[in-house]
GROMACS .gro file of C-alpha atoms in nm:
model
  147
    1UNK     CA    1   0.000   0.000   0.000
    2UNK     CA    2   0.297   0.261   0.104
    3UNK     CA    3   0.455   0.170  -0.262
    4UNK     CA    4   0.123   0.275  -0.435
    5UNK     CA    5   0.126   0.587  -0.247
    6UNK     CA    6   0.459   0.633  -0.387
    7UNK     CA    7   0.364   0.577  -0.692
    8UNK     CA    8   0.083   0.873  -0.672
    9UNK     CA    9   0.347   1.112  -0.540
   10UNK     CA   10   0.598   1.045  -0.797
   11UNK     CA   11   0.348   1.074  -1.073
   12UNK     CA   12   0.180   1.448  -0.905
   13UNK     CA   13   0.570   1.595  -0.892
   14UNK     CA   14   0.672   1.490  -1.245
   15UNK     CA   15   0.302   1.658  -1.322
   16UNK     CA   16   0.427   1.952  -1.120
   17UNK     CA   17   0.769   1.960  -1.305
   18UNK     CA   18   0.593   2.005  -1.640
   19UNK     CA   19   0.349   2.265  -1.516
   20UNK     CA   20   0.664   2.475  -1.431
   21UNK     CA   21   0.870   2.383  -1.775
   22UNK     CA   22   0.533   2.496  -1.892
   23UNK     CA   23   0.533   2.771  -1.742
   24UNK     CA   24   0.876   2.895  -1.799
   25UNK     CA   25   0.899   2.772  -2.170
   26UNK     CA   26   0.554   3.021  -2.248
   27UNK     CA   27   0.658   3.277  -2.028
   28UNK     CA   28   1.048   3.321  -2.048
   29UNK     CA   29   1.121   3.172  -2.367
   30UNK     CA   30   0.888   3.288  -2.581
   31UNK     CA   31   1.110   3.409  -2.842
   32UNK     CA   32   1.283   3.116  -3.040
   33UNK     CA   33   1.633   3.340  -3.088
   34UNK     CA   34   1.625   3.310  -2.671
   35UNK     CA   35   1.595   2.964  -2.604
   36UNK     CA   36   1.776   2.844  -2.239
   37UNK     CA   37   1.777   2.551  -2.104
   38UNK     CA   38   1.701   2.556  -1.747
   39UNK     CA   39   1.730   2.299  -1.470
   40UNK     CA   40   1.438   2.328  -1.273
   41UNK     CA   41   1.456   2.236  -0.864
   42UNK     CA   42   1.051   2.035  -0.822
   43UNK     CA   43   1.071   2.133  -0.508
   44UNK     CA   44   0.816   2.456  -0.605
   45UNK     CA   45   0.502   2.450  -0.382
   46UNK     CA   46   0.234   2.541  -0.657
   47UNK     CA   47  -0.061   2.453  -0.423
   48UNK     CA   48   0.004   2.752  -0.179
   49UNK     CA   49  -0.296   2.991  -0.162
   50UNK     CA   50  -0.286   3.357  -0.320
   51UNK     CA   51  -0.246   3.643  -0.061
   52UNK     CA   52  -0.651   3.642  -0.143
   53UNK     CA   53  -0.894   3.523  -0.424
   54UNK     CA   54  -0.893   3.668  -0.735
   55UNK     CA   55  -1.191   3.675  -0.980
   56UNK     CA   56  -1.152   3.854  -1.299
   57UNK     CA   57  -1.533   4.017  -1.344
   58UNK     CA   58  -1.474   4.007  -1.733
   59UNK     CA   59  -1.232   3.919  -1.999
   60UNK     CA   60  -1.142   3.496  -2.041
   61UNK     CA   61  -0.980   3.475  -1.727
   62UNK     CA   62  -1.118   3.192  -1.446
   63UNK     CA   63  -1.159   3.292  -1.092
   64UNK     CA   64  -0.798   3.154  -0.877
   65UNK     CA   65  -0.758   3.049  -0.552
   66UNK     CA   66  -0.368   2.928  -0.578
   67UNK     CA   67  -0.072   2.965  -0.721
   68UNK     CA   68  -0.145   2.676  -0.986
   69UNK     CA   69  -0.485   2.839  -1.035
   70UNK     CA   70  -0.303   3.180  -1.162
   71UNK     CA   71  -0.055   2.945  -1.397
   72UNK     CA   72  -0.323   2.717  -1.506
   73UNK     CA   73  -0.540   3.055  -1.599
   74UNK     CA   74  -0.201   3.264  -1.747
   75UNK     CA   75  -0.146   2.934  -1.949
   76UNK     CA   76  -0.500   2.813  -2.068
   77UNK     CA   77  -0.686   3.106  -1.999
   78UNK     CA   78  -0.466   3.406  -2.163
   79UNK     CA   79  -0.440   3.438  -2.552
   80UNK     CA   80  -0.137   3.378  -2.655
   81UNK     CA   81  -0.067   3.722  -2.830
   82UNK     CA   82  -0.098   3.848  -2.458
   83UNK     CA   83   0.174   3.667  -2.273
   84UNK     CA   84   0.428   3.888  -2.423
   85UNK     CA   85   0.311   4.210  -2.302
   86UNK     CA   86   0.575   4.303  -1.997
   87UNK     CA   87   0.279   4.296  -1.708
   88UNK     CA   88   0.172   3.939  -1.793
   89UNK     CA   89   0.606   3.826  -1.776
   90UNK     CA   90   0.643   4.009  -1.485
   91UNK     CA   91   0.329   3.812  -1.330
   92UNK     CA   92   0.473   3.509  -1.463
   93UNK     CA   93   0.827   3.568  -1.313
   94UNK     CA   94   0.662   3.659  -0.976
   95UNK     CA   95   0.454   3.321  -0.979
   96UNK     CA   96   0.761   3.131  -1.018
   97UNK     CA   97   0.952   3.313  -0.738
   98UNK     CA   98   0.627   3.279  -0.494
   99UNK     CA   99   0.654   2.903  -0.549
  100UNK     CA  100   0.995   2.888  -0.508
  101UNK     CA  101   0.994   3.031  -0.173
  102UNK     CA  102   0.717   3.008  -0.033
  103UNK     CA  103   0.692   3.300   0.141
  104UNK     CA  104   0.444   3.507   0.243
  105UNK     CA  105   0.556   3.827   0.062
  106UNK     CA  106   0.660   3.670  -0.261
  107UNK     CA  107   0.315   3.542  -0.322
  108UNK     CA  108   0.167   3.879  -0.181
  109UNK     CA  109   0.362   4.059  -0.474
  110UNK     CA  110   0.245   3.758  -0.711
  111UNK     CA  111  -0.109   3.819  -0.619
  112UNK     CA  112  -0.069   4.210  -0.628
  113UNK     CA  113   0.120   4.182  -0.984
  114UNK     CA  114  -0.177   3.943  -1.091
  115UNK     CA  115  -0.432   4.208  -1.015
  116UNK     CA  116  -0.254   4.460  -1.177
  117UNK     CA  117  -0.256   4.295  -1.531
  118UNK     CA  118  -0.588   4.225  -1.472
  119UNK     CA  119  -0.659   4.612  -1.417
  120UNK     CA  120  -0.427   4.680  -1.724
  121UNK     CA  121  -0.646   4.489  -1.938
  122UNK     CA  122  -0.976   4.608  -1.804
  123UNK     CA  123  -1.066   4.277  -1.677
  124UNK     CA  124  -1.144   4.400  -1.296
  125UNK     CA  125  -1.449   4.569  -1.345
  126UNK     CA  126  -1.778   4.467  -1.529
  127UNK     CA  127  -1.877   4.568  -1.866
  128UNK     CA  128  -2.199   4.713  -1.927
  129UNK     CA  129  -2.375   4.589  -2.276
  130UNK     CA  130  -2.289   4.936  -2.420
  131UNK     CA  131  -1.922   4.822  -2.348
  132UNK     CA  132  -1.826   5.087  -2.104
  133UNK     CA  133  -1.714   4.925  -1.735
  134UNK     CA  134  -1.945   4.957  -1.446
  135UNK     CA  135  -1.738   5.246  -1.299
  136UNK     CA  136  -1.702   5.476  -1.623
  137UNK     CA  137  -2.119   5.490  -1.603
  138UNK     CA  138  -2.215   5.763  -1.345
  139UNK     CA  139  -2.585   5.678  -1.179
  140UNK     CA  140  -2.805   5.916  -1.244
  141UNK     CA  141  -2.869   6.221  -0.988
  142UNK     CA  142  -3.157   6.219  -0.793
  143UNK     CA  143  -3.448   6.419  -0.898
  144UNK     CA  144  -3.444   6.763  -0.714
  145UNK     CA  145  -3.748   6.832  -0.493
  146UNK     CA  146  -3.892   7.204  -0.622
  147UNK     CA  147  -3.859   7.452  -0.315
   0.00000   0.00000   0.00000
């Protein structure tokens, strides 16, 4: 039973191993001039939670919890035309470093970065059907009472 267990492990790190390879090939190397090769350490904890929840309220973007969450959606989620835009690398960069270390303030500025691009493209606020956001449509003022 402890061997099958094993087993399960082994299989979920070399999973992990090519989420990150993933990751870093569509991310770092995107330019075919530039390729590196790269020796990754699978020691990268990509199940540790964002400094909070993060749910795009338009664009293609999924809702993400973790740090595999905001590389599954940067990876699936994000046309391709859009990773190379310098505030989705930097995201990507900061995602890696977060699950390097593990610590608190690395996935803080992940999370914070993430937002940001998110902002950058407009995804953060809702989009009325006349295709202005939420916020750019002032409510209308309250009638004034005569007197």
């Amino acid at each position: 039973m402890g061997r099958v267990a094993g087993a399960q492990d082994t299989a979920a790190a070399d999973r992990d191993c090519a989420i990150e390879r993933s990751l870093l090939d569509s991310f770092l190397d995107f330019r075919p001039s530039a390729r590196r090769v790269r020796v990754l350490d699978c020691s990268m904890d990509w199940n540790a939670e964002l400094a909070y929840f993060v749910t795009p309220k338009s664009g293609p973007m999924r809702p993400m919890r973790t740090l595999i969450d905001a590389n599954r959606a940067l990876l699936d989620d994000l046309p391709f035309g859009s990773r190379r835009r310098p505030h989705w690398a930097a995201v990507a960069r900061l995602l890696l470093i977060a699950a390097e270390t593990g610590s608190t303030i690395d996935i803080r500025l992940a999370t914070d970065s993430l937002v940001r691009a998110l902002e950058t493209e407009g995804w953060m606020s809702r989009v009325r059907p006349n295709g202005l956001p939420a916020a750019a449509v002032a409510p209308a003022p309250p009638p004034r009472s005569p007197g």
